Short mmCIF file of C-alpha atoms in Angstrom, two decimals:
data_model
loop_
_atom_site.label_atom_id
_atom_site.label_comp_id
_atom_site.label_asym_id
_atom_site.label_seq_id
_atom_site.Cartn_x
_atom_site.Cartn_y
_atom_site.Cartn_z
CA UNK A 1 -12.08 -38.79 -47.82
CA UNK A 2 -13.22 -36.75 -50.83
CA UNK A 3 -14.21 -33.18 -51.44
CA UNK A 4 -17.01 -31.67 -53.54
CA UNK A 5 -18.29 -28.20 -54.37
CA UNK A 6 -21.95 -27.32 -53.93
CA UNK A 7 -24.04 -24.18 -54.23
CA UNK A 8 -24.94 -22.36 -50.96
CA UNK A 9 -28.72 -22.08 -50.53
CA UNK A 10 -28.70 -18.64 -48.76
CA UNK A 11 -25.87 -16.65 -50.13
CA UNK A 12 -25.77 -18.29 -53.58
CA UNK A 13 -21.97 -18.58 -53.27
CA UNK A 14 -19.93 -21.66 -53.73
CA UNK A 15 -18.85 -23.59 -50.66
CA UNK A 16 -16.59 -26.61 -50.17
CA UNK A 17 -17.48 -29.67 -48.26
CA UNK A 18 -15.34 -32.55 -47.18
CA UNK A 19 -16.77 -36.10 -46.82
CA UNK A 20 -15.76 -37.46 -43.44
CA UNK A 21 -15.88 -41.07 -42.32
CA UNK A 22 -19.20 -42.58 -41.28
CA UNK A 23 -21.12 -40.56 -43.88
CA UNK A 24 -20.49 -37.11 -42.28
CA UNK A 25 -19.37 -33.93 -44.06
CA UNK A 26 -17.63 -30.81 -42.97
CA UNK A 27 -17.93 -27.33 -44.57
CA UNK A 28 -14.66 -25.56 -45.19
CA UNK A 29 -14.78 -21.93 -44.04
CA UNK A 30 -13.10 -19.49 -46.34
CA UNK A 31 -9.94 -17.82 -44.90
CA UNK A 32 -10.39 -14.28 -43.66
CA UNK A 33 -8.47 -11.51 -45.40
CA UNK A 34 -4.96 -10.79 -44.14
CA UNK A 35 -5.84 -7.30 -42.87
CA UNK A 36 -8.66 -8.74 -40.76
CA UNK A 37 -6.32 -11.31 -39.22
CA UNK A 38 -3.78 -8.64 -38.40
CA UNK A 39 -6.52 -6.44 -36.86
CA UNK A 40 -7.74 -9.36 -34.62
CA UNK A 41 -4.21 -10.06 -33.38
CA UNK A 42 -3.73 -6.38 -32.59
CA UNK A 43 -6.94 -6.36 -30.63
CA UNK A 44 -5.78 -9.42 -28.63
CA UNK A 45 -2.39 -7.75 -28.00
CA UNK A 46 -4.07 -4.56 -26.73
CA UNK A 47 -6.42 -6.52 -24.51
CA UNK A 48 -3.50 -8.48 -22.96
CA UNK A 49 -1.56 -5.25 -22.42
CA UNK A 50 -4.52 -3.53 -20.79
CA UNK A 51 -5.08 -6.52 -18.47
CA UNK A 52 -1.38 -6.48 -17.38
CA UNK A 53 -1.49 -2.72 -16.75
CA UNK A 54 -4.73 -3.18 -14.80
CA UNK A 55 -3.20 -6.05 -12.64
CA UNK A 56 -0.23 -3.87 -11.96
CA UNK A 57 -2.37 -0.94 -10.86
CA UNK A 58 -4.44 -3.28 -8.58
CA UNK A 59 -1.26 -4.77 -7.03
CA UNK A 60 0.18 -1.27 -6.46
CA UNK A 61 -3.09 -0.19 -4.87
CA UNK A 62 -3.05 -3.20 -2.51
CA UNK A 63 0.56 -2.47 -1.52
CA UNK A 64 -0.36 1.15 -0.72
CA UNK A 65 -3.36 0.02 1.37
CA UNK A 66 -1.36 -2.72 3.28
CA UNK A 67 1.67 -0.55 3.85
CA UNK A 68 0.73 3.14 3.70
CA UNK A 69 4.22 4.23 4.83
CA UNK A 70 5.62 3.12 1.53
CA UNK A 71 3.21 5.54 -0.23
CA UNK A 72 4.15 8.28 2.20
CA UNK A 73 7.87 7.64 1.39
CA UNK A 74 7.16 8.30 -2.27
CA UNK A 75 5.59 11.67 -1.27
CA UNK A 76 8.64 12.50 0.80
CA UNK A 77 11.03 11.83 -2.05
CA UNK A 78 8.92 14.05 -4.35
CA UNK A 79 8.91 16.80 -1.73
CA UNK A 80 12.71 16.68 -1.31
CA UNK A 81 13.28 16.83 -5.04
CA UNK A 82 10.81 19.72 -5.45
CA UNK A 83 12.54 21.77 -2.76
CA UNK A 84 16.10 21.15 -3.97
CA UNK A 85 15.01 22.01 -7.55
CA UNK A 86 14.48 25.59 -6.36
CA UNK A 87 18.25 26.06 -6.64
CA UNK A 88 17.79 25.85 -10.39
CA UNK A 89 14.55 27.77 -10.70
CA UNK A 90 15.38 30.67 -8.41
CA UNK A 91 18.13 33.00 -9.75
CA UNK A 92 19.61 34.11 -6.35
CA UNK A 93 20.01 30.50 -5.18
CA UNK A 94 21.40 29.45 -8.53
CA UNK A 95 24.03 32.21 -8.43
CA UNK A 96 25.04 31.18 -4.95
CA UNK A 97 25.91 27.57 -5.90
CA UNK A 98 26.89 28.17 -9.52
CA UNK A 99 26.41 25.43 -12.09
CA UNK A 100 26.78 22.71 -9.41
CA UNK A 101 23.15 22.84 -8.34
CA UNK A 102 22.64 19.53 -10.17
CA UNK A 103 24.74 17.82 -7.54
CA UNK A 104 22.12 18.56 -4.89
CA UNK A 105 19.46 16.90 -7.05
CA UNK A 106 21.71 13.89 -7.67
CA UNK A 107 22.40 13.63 -3.95
CA UNK A 108 18.67 13.52 -3.06
CA UNK A 109 18.12 10.80 -5.69
CA UNK A 110 20.93 8.51 -4.52
CA UNK A 111 20.73 9.19 -0.78
CA UNK A 112 17.06 9.14 0.16
CA UNK A 113 16.08 5.70 1.43
CA UNK A 114 13.03 4.16 2.99
CA UNK A 115 14.32 4.06 6.58
CA UNK A 116 15.86 6.81 8.60
CA UNK A 117 18.94 4.66 9.34
CA UNK A 118 19.63 3.92 5.68
CA UNK A 119 19.23 7.66 4.82
CA UNK A 120 21.61 8.68 7.66
CA UNK A 121 24.11 6.00 6.62
CA UNK A 122 24.27 7.17 3.00
CA UNK A 123 24.12 10.87 3.89
CA UNK A 124 27.00 10.71 6.41
CA UNK A 125 29.05 8.49 4.14
CA UNK A 126 28.52 10.80 1.16
CA UNK A 127 29.21 14.03 3.12
CA UNK A 128 32.44 12.84 4.85
CA UNK A 129 33.70 11.05 1.74
CA UNK A 130 33.10 14.07 -0.43
CA UNK A 131 34.80 16.45 2.06
CA UNK A 132 37.83 14.20 2.59
CA UNK A 133 38.31 13.37 -1.04
CA UNK A 134 37.84 17.00 -2.09
CA UNK A 135 40.44 18.17 0.41
CA UNK A 136 42.95 15.54 -0.67
CA UNK A 137 42.26 16.35 -4.29
CA UNK A 138 43.00 20.05 -3.74
CA UNK A 139 46.10 19.22 -1.74
CA UNK A 140 47.43 16.83 -4.41
CA UNK A 141 46.70 19.38 -7.08
CA UNK A 142 48.65 22.06 -5.16
CA UNK A 143 51.64 19.70 -4.72
CA UNK A 144 51.53 18.75 -8.42
CA UNK A 145 51.35 22.44 -9.40
CA UNK A 146 54.51 23.24 -7.40
CA UNK A 147 56.40 20.45 -9.19
CA UNK A 148 56.33 21.99 -12.65
CA UNK A 149 54.38 21.26 -15.83
CA UNK A 150 56.36 18.14 -16.67
CA UNK A 151 55.75 16.29 -13.38
CA UNK A 152 52.25 17.63 -12.71
CA UNK A 153 50.31 14.96 -14.82
CA UNK A 154 52.63 12.28 -13.47
CA UNK A 155 51.95 13.16 -9.81
CA UNK A 156 48.18 13.49 -10.45
CA UNK A 157 47.98 10.15 -12.23
CA UNK A 158 50.07 8.36 -9.61
CA UNK A 159 47.92 9.79 -6.80
CA UNK A 160 44.70 8.68 -8.49
CA UNK A 161 46.19 5.17 -8.94
CA UNK A 162 47.33 4.81 -5.30
CA UNK A 163 44.25 6.25 -3.58
CA UNK A 164 41.81 4.41 -5.90
CA UNK A 165 43.59 1.07 -5.42
CA UNK A 166 43.89 1.48 -1.66
CA UNK A 167 40.30 2.49 -1.13
CA UNK A 168 39.02 -0.29 -3.46
CA UNK A 169 40.95 -2.87 -1.41
CA UNK A 170 39.43 -1.50 1.75
CA UNK A 171 35.97 -2.38 0.38
CA UNK A 172 36.88 -6.04 0.69
CA UNK A 173 37.31 -5.70 4.51
CA UNK A 174 34.09 -6.97 6.09
CA UNK A 175 33.72 -4.18 8.64
CA UNK A 176 34.38 -1.47 6.12
CA UNK A 177 32.07 -3.06 3.56
CA UNK A 178 29.17 -3.35 6.02
CA UNK A 179 29.13 0.27 7.10
CA UNK A 180 31.30 2.38 4.80
CA UNK A 181 31.07 0.79 1.36
CA UNK A 182 29.10 3.59 -0.11
CA UNK A 183 31.46 6.20 1.36
CA UNK A 184 34.47 4.41 -0.18
CA UNK A 185 32.81 4.46 -3.59
CA UNK A 186 32.04 8.19 -3.27
CA UNK A 187 35.60 8.88 -2.18
CA UNK A 188 36.99 7.25 -5.36
CA UNK A 189 34.57 9.12 -7.52
CA UNK A 190 35.11 12.54 -5.89
CA UNK A 191 38.90 12.28 -5.70
CA UNK A 192 39.17 11.20 -9.32
CA UNK A 193 36.92 14.00 -10.55
CA UNK A 194 38.75 16.66 -8.55
CA UNK A 195 42.21 15.47 -9.51
CA UNK A 196 41.49 15.02 -13.18
CA UNK A 197 39.27 18.10 -13.71
CA UNK A 198 41.72 20.24 -11.68
CA UNK A 199 44.29 19.79 -14.43
CA UNK A 200 42.20 21.95 -16.82
CA UNK A 201 40.24 24.10 -14.31
CA UNK A 202 41.80 27.23 -12.85
CA UNK A 203 39.44 27.88 -9.95
CA UNK A 204 39.66 24.39 -8.50
CA UNK A 205 39.09 25.43 -4.87
CA UNK A 206 35.91 27.30 -5.78
CA UNK A 207 34.54 24.32 -7.70
CA UNK A 208 35.28 21.86 -4.88
CA UNK A 209 33.70 24.30 -2.33
CA UNK A 210 30.47 24.59 -4.40
CA UNK A 211 30.17 20.85 -4.89
CA UNK A 212 30.65 20.16 -1.18
CA UNK A 213 28.06 22.88 -0.34
CA UNK A 214 25.43 21.47 -2.68
CA UNK A 215 25.96 17.91 -1.44
CA UNK A 216 25.65 19.15 2.15
CA UNK A 217 22.43 20.87 1.22
CA UNK A 218 21.04 17.71 -0.35
CA UNK A 219 22.01 15.40 2.44
CA UNK A 220 20.67 17.73 5.15
CA UNK A 221 17.33 18.04 3.36
CA UNK A 222 17.02 14.26 3.07
CA UNK A 223 17.77 13.67 6.76
CA UNK A 224 15.31 16.36 7.92
CA UNK A 225 12.47 15.19 5.74
CA UNK A 226 13.14 11.54 6.58
CA UNK A 227 13.11 12.16 10.36
CA UNK A 228 10.36 14.80 10.65
CA UNK A 229 7.64 13.45 8.33
CA UNK A 230 6.31 10.00 9.22
CA UNK A 231 9.75 8.43 10.01
CA UNK A 232 10.39 4.76 9.40
CA UNK A 233 13.01 3.47 11.83
CA UNK A 234 15.09 0.51 10.90
CA UNK A 235 15.49 -0.40 14.58
CA UNK A 236 11.76 -0.63 15.02
CA UNK A 237 11.47 -2.79 11.94
CA UNK A 238 14.19 -5.14 13.22
CA UNK A 239 12.42 -5.26 16.56
CA UNK A 240 9.13 -6.24 14.92
CA UNK A 241 10.89 -8.73 12.65
CA UNK A 242 12.31 -10.75 15.56
CA UNK A 243 8.90 -10.82 17.25
CA UNK A 244 7.20 -12.09 14.03
CA UNK A 245 9.91 -14.75 13.62
CA UNK A 246 9.31 -16.17 17.08
CA UNK A 247 5.51 -16.15 16.43
CA UNK A 248 6.07 -17.89 13.16
CA UNK A 249 8.18 -20.56 14.80
CA UNK A 250 5.48 -21.21 17.33
CA UNK A 251 2.76 -21.49 14.74
CA UNK A 252 4.78 -23.79 12.45
CA UNK A 253 5.83 -26.09 15.30
CA UNK A 254 2.23 -26.36 16.55
CA UNK A 255 0.91 -27.01 13.03
CA UNK A 256 3.44 -29.68 12.02
CA UNK A 257 3.24 -31.67 15.26
CA UNK A 258 -0.62 -31.65 14.95
CA UNK A 259 -0.24 -32.60 11.29
CA UNK A 260 1.92 -35.55 12.10
CA UNK A 261 -0.42 -37.09 14.67
CA UNK A 262 -3.54 -36.26 12.68
CA UNK A 263 -5.86 -39.16 11.80
CA UNK A 264 -6.35 -39.93 8.19
CA UNK A 265 -10.10 -39.25 8.47
CA UNK A 266 -9.60 -35.91 10.31
CA UNK A 267 -10.85 -32.97 8.30
CA UNK A 268 -9.30 -29.50 8.54
CA UNK A 269 -11.84 -26.67 8.51
CA UNK A 270 -9.65 -23.72 7.66
CA UNK A 271 -6.95 -25.30 5.48
CA UNK A 272 -5.76 -21.97 4.01
CA UNK A 273 -5.01 -20.37 7.36
CA UNK A 274 -3.27 -23.54 8.64
CA UNK A 275 -1.08 -23.75 5.55
CA UNK A 276 -0.06 -20.19 6.09
CA UNK A 277 1.05 -20.97 9.64
CA UNK A 278 2.92 -24.08 8.44
CA UNK A 279 4.96 -22.06 6.00
CA UNK A 280 5.87 -19.40 8.64
CA UNK A 281 9.21 -20.96 9.48
CA UNK A 282 10.40 -20.42 5.87
CA UNK A 283 10.20 -16.68 6.48
CA UNK A 284 12.57 -17.20 9.45
CA UNK A 285 15.03 -19.14 7.24
CA UNK A 286 15.07 -16.37 4.69
CA UNK A 287 15.38 -13.45 7.09
CA UNK A 288 19.18 -13.36 7.60
CA UNK A 289 20.06 -10.73 4.94
CA UNK A 290 17.19 -8.46 5.98
CA UNK A 291 18.09 -8.71 9.69
CA UNK A 292 21.78 -7.84 9.03
CA UNK A 293 20.84 -4.95 6.84
CA UNK A 294 18.35 -3.49 9.37
CA UNK A 295 20.83 -3.98 12.24
CA UNK A 296 23.48 -2.09 10.35
CA UNK A 297 21.14 0.83 9.60
CA UNK A 298 19.77 0.83 13.16
CA UNK A 299 23.19 1.64 14.54
CA UNK A 300 23.17 4.91 12.56
CA UNK A 301 19.89 6.08 14.01
CA UNK A 302 19.59 8.41 17.05
CA UNK A 303 17.57 7.46 20.15
CA UNK A 304 13.88 7.07 19.41
CA UNK A 305 10.98 5.67 21.34
CA UNK A 306 12.09 2.93 23.72
CA UNK A 307 15.44 2.52 21.97
CA UNK A 308 18.17 4.52 23.62
CA UNK A 309 21.56 5.60 22.24
CA UNK A 310 23.89 2.59 21.99
CA UNK A 311 21.07 0.03 22.02
CA UNK A 312 22.41 -3.56 21.66
CA UNK A 313 21.24 -4.16 18.07
CA UNK A 314 23.82 -6.87 17.53
CA UNK A 315 22.08 -9.04 20.09
CA UNK A 316 19.04 -9.18 17.77
CA UNK A 317 21.31 -10.80 15.20
CA UNK A 318 22.22 -13.53 17.75
CA UNK A 319 18.53 -14.10 18.47
CA UNK A 320 17.93 -14.37 14.78
CA UNK A 321 20.70 -17.03 14.45
CA UNK A 322 19.31 -19.34 17.18
CA UNK A 323 15.82 -18.80 15.83
CA UNK A 324 16.97 -19.93 12.39
CA UNK A 325 18.57 -23.03 13.97
CA UNK A 326 15.17 -23.84 15.47
CA UNK A 327 13.59 -23.26 12.09
CA UNK A 328 15.98 -25.82 10.53
CA UNK A 329 14.71 -28.38 13.07
CA UNK A 330 11.10 -27.64 12.04
CA UNK A 331 12.13 -27.99 8.38
CA UNK A 332 13.50 -31.47 9.17
CA UNK A 333 10.23 -32.33 10.95
CA UNK A 334 8.44 -31.74 7.62
CA UNK A 335 10.62 -34.48 6.10
CA UNK A 336 9.25 -36.88 8.73
CA UNK A 337 5.68 -35.96 7.68
CA UNK A 338 6.39 -36.33 3.97
CA UNK A 339 8.53 -39.52 4.32
CA UNK A 340 7.29 -42.71 2.67
CA UNK A 341 8.21 -44.67 5.73
CA UNK A 342 5.72 -43.90 8.41
CA UNK A 343 5.09 -45.32 11.86
CA UNK A 344 1.88 -47.29 12.32
CA UNK A 345 -1.08 -45.41 13.71
CA UNK A 346 -1.15 -47.33 17.00
CA UNK A 347 2.49 -46.31 17.70
CA UNK A 348 1.62 -42.72 17.00
CA UNK A 349 -1.29 -42.95 19.40
CA UNK A 350 1.00 -44.51 22.05
CA UNK A 351 3.43 -41.54 21.93
CA UNK A 352 1.03 -38.79 20.92
CA UNK A 353 0.17 -37.40 24.32
CA UNK A 354 3.86 -36.85 25.30
CA UNK A 355 4.74 -35.24 21.95
CA UNK A 356 1.74 -32.90 22.08
CA UNK A 357 2.55 -31.97 25.66
CA UNK A 358 6.12 -31.22 24.82
CA UNK A 359 5.27 -29.21 21.74
CA UNK A 360 2.67 -27.26 23.76
CA UNK A 361 5.32 -26.15 26.28
CA UNK A 362 7.75 -25.29 23.45
CA UNK A 363 5.11 -23.10 21.83
CA UNK A 364 4.37 -21.48 25.16
CA UNK A 365 8.05 -20.61 25.62
CA UNK A 366 8.32 -19.12 22.13
CA UNK A 367 5.17 -16.99 22.66
CA UNK A 368 6.43 -15.82 26.05
CA UNK A 369 9.72 -14.69 24.41
CA UNK A 370 7.81 -12.79 21.74
CA UNK A 371 5.81 -11.00 24.46
CA UNK A 372 9.01 -10.23 26.35
CA UNK A 373 10.52 -8.45 23.34
CA UNK A 374 7.26 -6.84 22.37
CA UNK A 375 6.65 -5.27 25.84
CA UNK A 376 10.34 -4.90 26.62
CA UNK A 377 9.71 -6.38 30.06
CA UNK A 378 11.24 -9.30 31.78
CA UNK A 379 9.07 -12.38 32.21
CA UNK A 380 8.31 -13.83 35.63
CA UNK A 381 7.33 -17.28 34.27
CA UNK A 382 9.82 -17.93 31.58
CA UNK A 383 12.01 -20.10 33.86
CA UNK A 384 9.03 -22.10 34.98
CA UNK A 385 7.97 -22.70 31.33
CA UNK A 386 11.50 -23.80 30.38
CA UNK A 387 11.53 -26.25 33.39
CA UNK A 388 8.17 -27.65 32.30
CA UNK A 389 9.48 -27.99 28.73
CA UNK A 390 12.56 -29.91 29.94
CA UNK A 391 10.39 -32.11 32.16
CA UNK A 392 8.19 -32.91 29.03
CA UNK A 393 11.33 -33.82 27.07
CA UNK A 394 12.33 -36.27 29.84
CA UNK A 395 8.87 -37.81 29.81
CA UNK A 396 9.03 -38.15 26.06
CA UNK A 397 12.38 -39.98 26.28
CA UNK A 398 11.03 -42.28 28.95
CA UNK A 399 8.04 -43.15 26.75
CA UNK A 400 10.39 -43.92 23.88
CA UNK A 401 12.60 -46.16 26.06
CA UNK A 402 9.51 -48.04 27.36
CA UNK A 403 8.35 -48.71 23.82
CA UNK A 404 8.66 -52.53 23.35
CA UNK A 405 10.05 -54.29 20.29
CA UNK A 406 10.03 -57.84 18.90
CA UNK A 407 13.54 -58.48 20.07
CA UNK A 408 12.25 -58.69 23.63
CA UNK A 409 10.49 -61.70 25.02
CA UNK A 410 6.72 -61.75 25.21
CA UNK A 411 6.81 -61.60 29.01
CA UNK A 412 9.16 -58.59 29.19
CA UNK A 413 7.15 -56.87 26.49
CA UNK A 414 3.95 -57.14 28.44
CA UNK A 415 5.55 -56.10 31.72
CA UNK A 416 7.29 -53.07 30.23
CA UNK A 417 4.16 -51.93 28.39
CA UNK A 418 1.96 -52.41 31.53
CA UNK A 419 4.35 -50.38 33.66
CA UNK A 420 4.24 -47.35 31.28
CA UNK A 421 0.74 -47.44 29.87
CA UNK A 422 -1.41 -48.59 32.73
CA UNK A 423 -3.90 -45.88 31.72
CA UNK A 424 -4.07 -47.18 28.11
CA UNK A 425 -5.62 -50.61 28.18
CA UNK A 426 -6.11 -52.55 25.00
CA UNK A 427 -2.87 -51.49 23.38
CA UNK A 428 -0.40 -53.94 24.87
CA UNK A 429 -1.02 -56.60 22.24
CA UNK A 430 -0.46 -54.19 19.36
CA UNK A 431 2.66 -52.77 20.95
CA UNK A 432 4.14 -56.26 21.37
CA UNK A 433 3.98 -56.67 17.55
CA UNK A 434 5.94 -53.44 16.87
CA UNK A 435 9.24 -53.92 15.02
CA UNK A 436 12.27 -51.77 15.17
CA UNK A 437 11.73 -50.51 11.56
CA UNK A 438 8.30 -49.32 12.60
CA UNK A 439 9.68 -47.51 15.62
CA UNK A 440 12.48 -45.70 13.74
CA UNK A 441 10.35 -42.99 12.19
CA UNK A 442 8.87 -42.20 15.58
CA UNK A 443 12.38 -42.05 17.10
CA UNK A 444 13.51 -39.65 14.39
CA UNK A 445 10.60 -37.36 15.24
CA UNK A 446 11.36 -37.42 18.95
CA UNK A 447 15.05 -36.61 18.21
CA UNK A 448 14.06 -33.61 16.14
CA UNK A 449 11.69 -32.40 18.77
CA UNK A 450 14.35 -32.75 21.43
CA UNK A 451 16.75 -30.77 19.21
CA UNK A 452 14.14 -28.09 18.70
CA UNK A 453 13.67 -27.82 22.47
CA UNK A 454 17.36 -27.37 22.89
CA UNK A 455 17.36 -24.59 20.28
CA UNK A 456 14.45 -22.95 22.02
CA UNK A 457 16.37 -22.92 25.27
CA UNK A 458 19.28 -21.25 23.45
CA UNK A 459 16.85 -18.68 22.24
CA UNK A 460 15.73 -18.08 25.82
CA UNK A 461 19.32 -17.40 26.82
CA UNK A 462 19.80 -14.96 23.98
CA UNK A 463 16.55 -13.11 24.79
CA UNK A 464 17.51 -12.93 28.48
CA UNK A 465 20.84 -11.46 27.54
CA UNK A 466 19.09 -8.87 25.43
CA UNK A 467 16.83 -8.04 28.38
CA UNK A 468 19.93 -7.53 30.48
CA UNK A 469 21.80 -5.44 27.97
CA UNK A 470 18.81 -3.34 27.01
CA UNK A 471 17.76 -3.04 30.64
CA UNK A 472 14.22 -4.38 30.18
CA UNK A 473 11.77 -3.34 32.88
CA UNK A 474 10.84 -5.81 35.55
CA UNK A 475 7.49 -7.46 35.05
CA UNK A 476 4.56 -6.09 37.10
CA UNK A 477 3.88 -9.54 38.57
CA UNK A 478 7.51 -10.22 39.57
CA UNK A 479 6.95 -9.94 43.27
CA UNK A 480 8.69 -11.99 45.96
CA UNK A 481 6.62 -14.94 47.06
CA UNK A 482 6.91 -16.40 50.55
CA UNK A 483 4.80 -19.48 49.80
CA UNK A 484 6.69 -22.78 50.20
CA UNK A 485 7.53 -24.51 46.88
CA UNK A 486 5.10 -27.13 45.83
CA UNK A 487 6.09 -30.70 44.91
CA UNK A 488 5.34 -30.20 41.25
CA UNK A 489 7.51 -27.14 40.99
CA UNK A 490 10.36 -28.94 42.71
CA UNK A 491 9.93 -31.83 40.19
CA UNK A 492 10.05 -29.41 37.25
CA UNK A 493 13.21 -27.81 38.47
CA UNK A 494 14.88 -31.03 39.33
CA UNK A 495 14.14 -32.57 35.96
CA UNK A 496 16.04 -29.84 33.96
CA UNK A 497 18.37 -31.48 31.50
CA UNK A 498 21.07 -30.18 29.28
CA UNK A 499 19.47 -30.30 25.79
CA UNK A 500 22.43 -28.66 23.98
CA UNK A 501 24.58 -31.68 24.29
#
């Protein structure tokens, strides 16, 4: 490779060329000035920044369209802060609360939450903790003042140490942490401020009274605005969350069973929608923290809608636990689908009908439970559906037991297969060649489906208990029937098995 310098024909300037292999040459472009390079990099940086801001605005706009209550919540917070700021802007109000008007603004900022239950929880915790801590602080200050100047700082410091240590320890108690953690934190803050500042402030009682008054104003304003203007109830959200979880379980179970028995040449029309249903069980697995938080806040809310005072919110948590157990079974079914060791297609076809029937009944039970909770009415056919599901499980077990293996003799293989699959001619020869290793993946799937059916039956019991505690209304079609029981119904009831064992 060599280089040479030639004259440019158009510009008359010199240009460098490099001789490349195979007789080709490449013109070397002169480097741009340093300021031009800096300007181009700045332009790229500005373009990237503008694109990020634009994506953020588009995402925010989509959130506002999908959930308009979140946008309304922002307006409610702004309204509360605007009203409470009048204590600073208007002279008569400012003189009434003194220089502690800022506490009302701080209270609105830290107390106003998205749901009514969360706002009530923080407001009540803050109001009670401030009142109790302020009263104790004034009392300790009076006792310290009666002890003389030498012992006053000792008593104040000791009281701060004892109360702060005791309340901090109480925050480790699960029941206290779940419901009164914020109140304990405010108690420590208020008591320490009153005790320490009271050592240098003469009118301590007046200062404590003004702070309690401003905090009461801020919390009352937050509660009123949160409840009167487009309220968002934590109980309603928990109610809808459990319904969505049951529907997601039904969709995922249906999708994965169909995916397992799908032929290799089968094409899926709407793959995006099916993938969304398949991943629904993961939302159930990740819903524990949200359910516990909403159940805690729901207990603070007053009666609203169909939810009366003392509504059994804890029962929703039990339903969530058994629903997550069912979701774990579905998660294990995915491992059967993604496993390298798969059962042959002819074995899948042999057991396909029983598996699809069983999964269909499981899905119907889950959907019926979701309808029960949504309508808050008892179901007249849930027991029948559970009986049919258990009968399908028994049929699936019988099909697995009748599956022949190579360990059996050829005569017994043919006899067993003919007894069970008389309606499926042409498959006996293939089934006779099935080995135990080929049957094991299918047995694992059947075990997981049986476990899922047992978890679904536990969910039925939990929902029935909720219907009893919440006093669900009787279904409109729950009327006494005088017709004699049919043979099929008797079979379904007699074939009930205990799946939890």
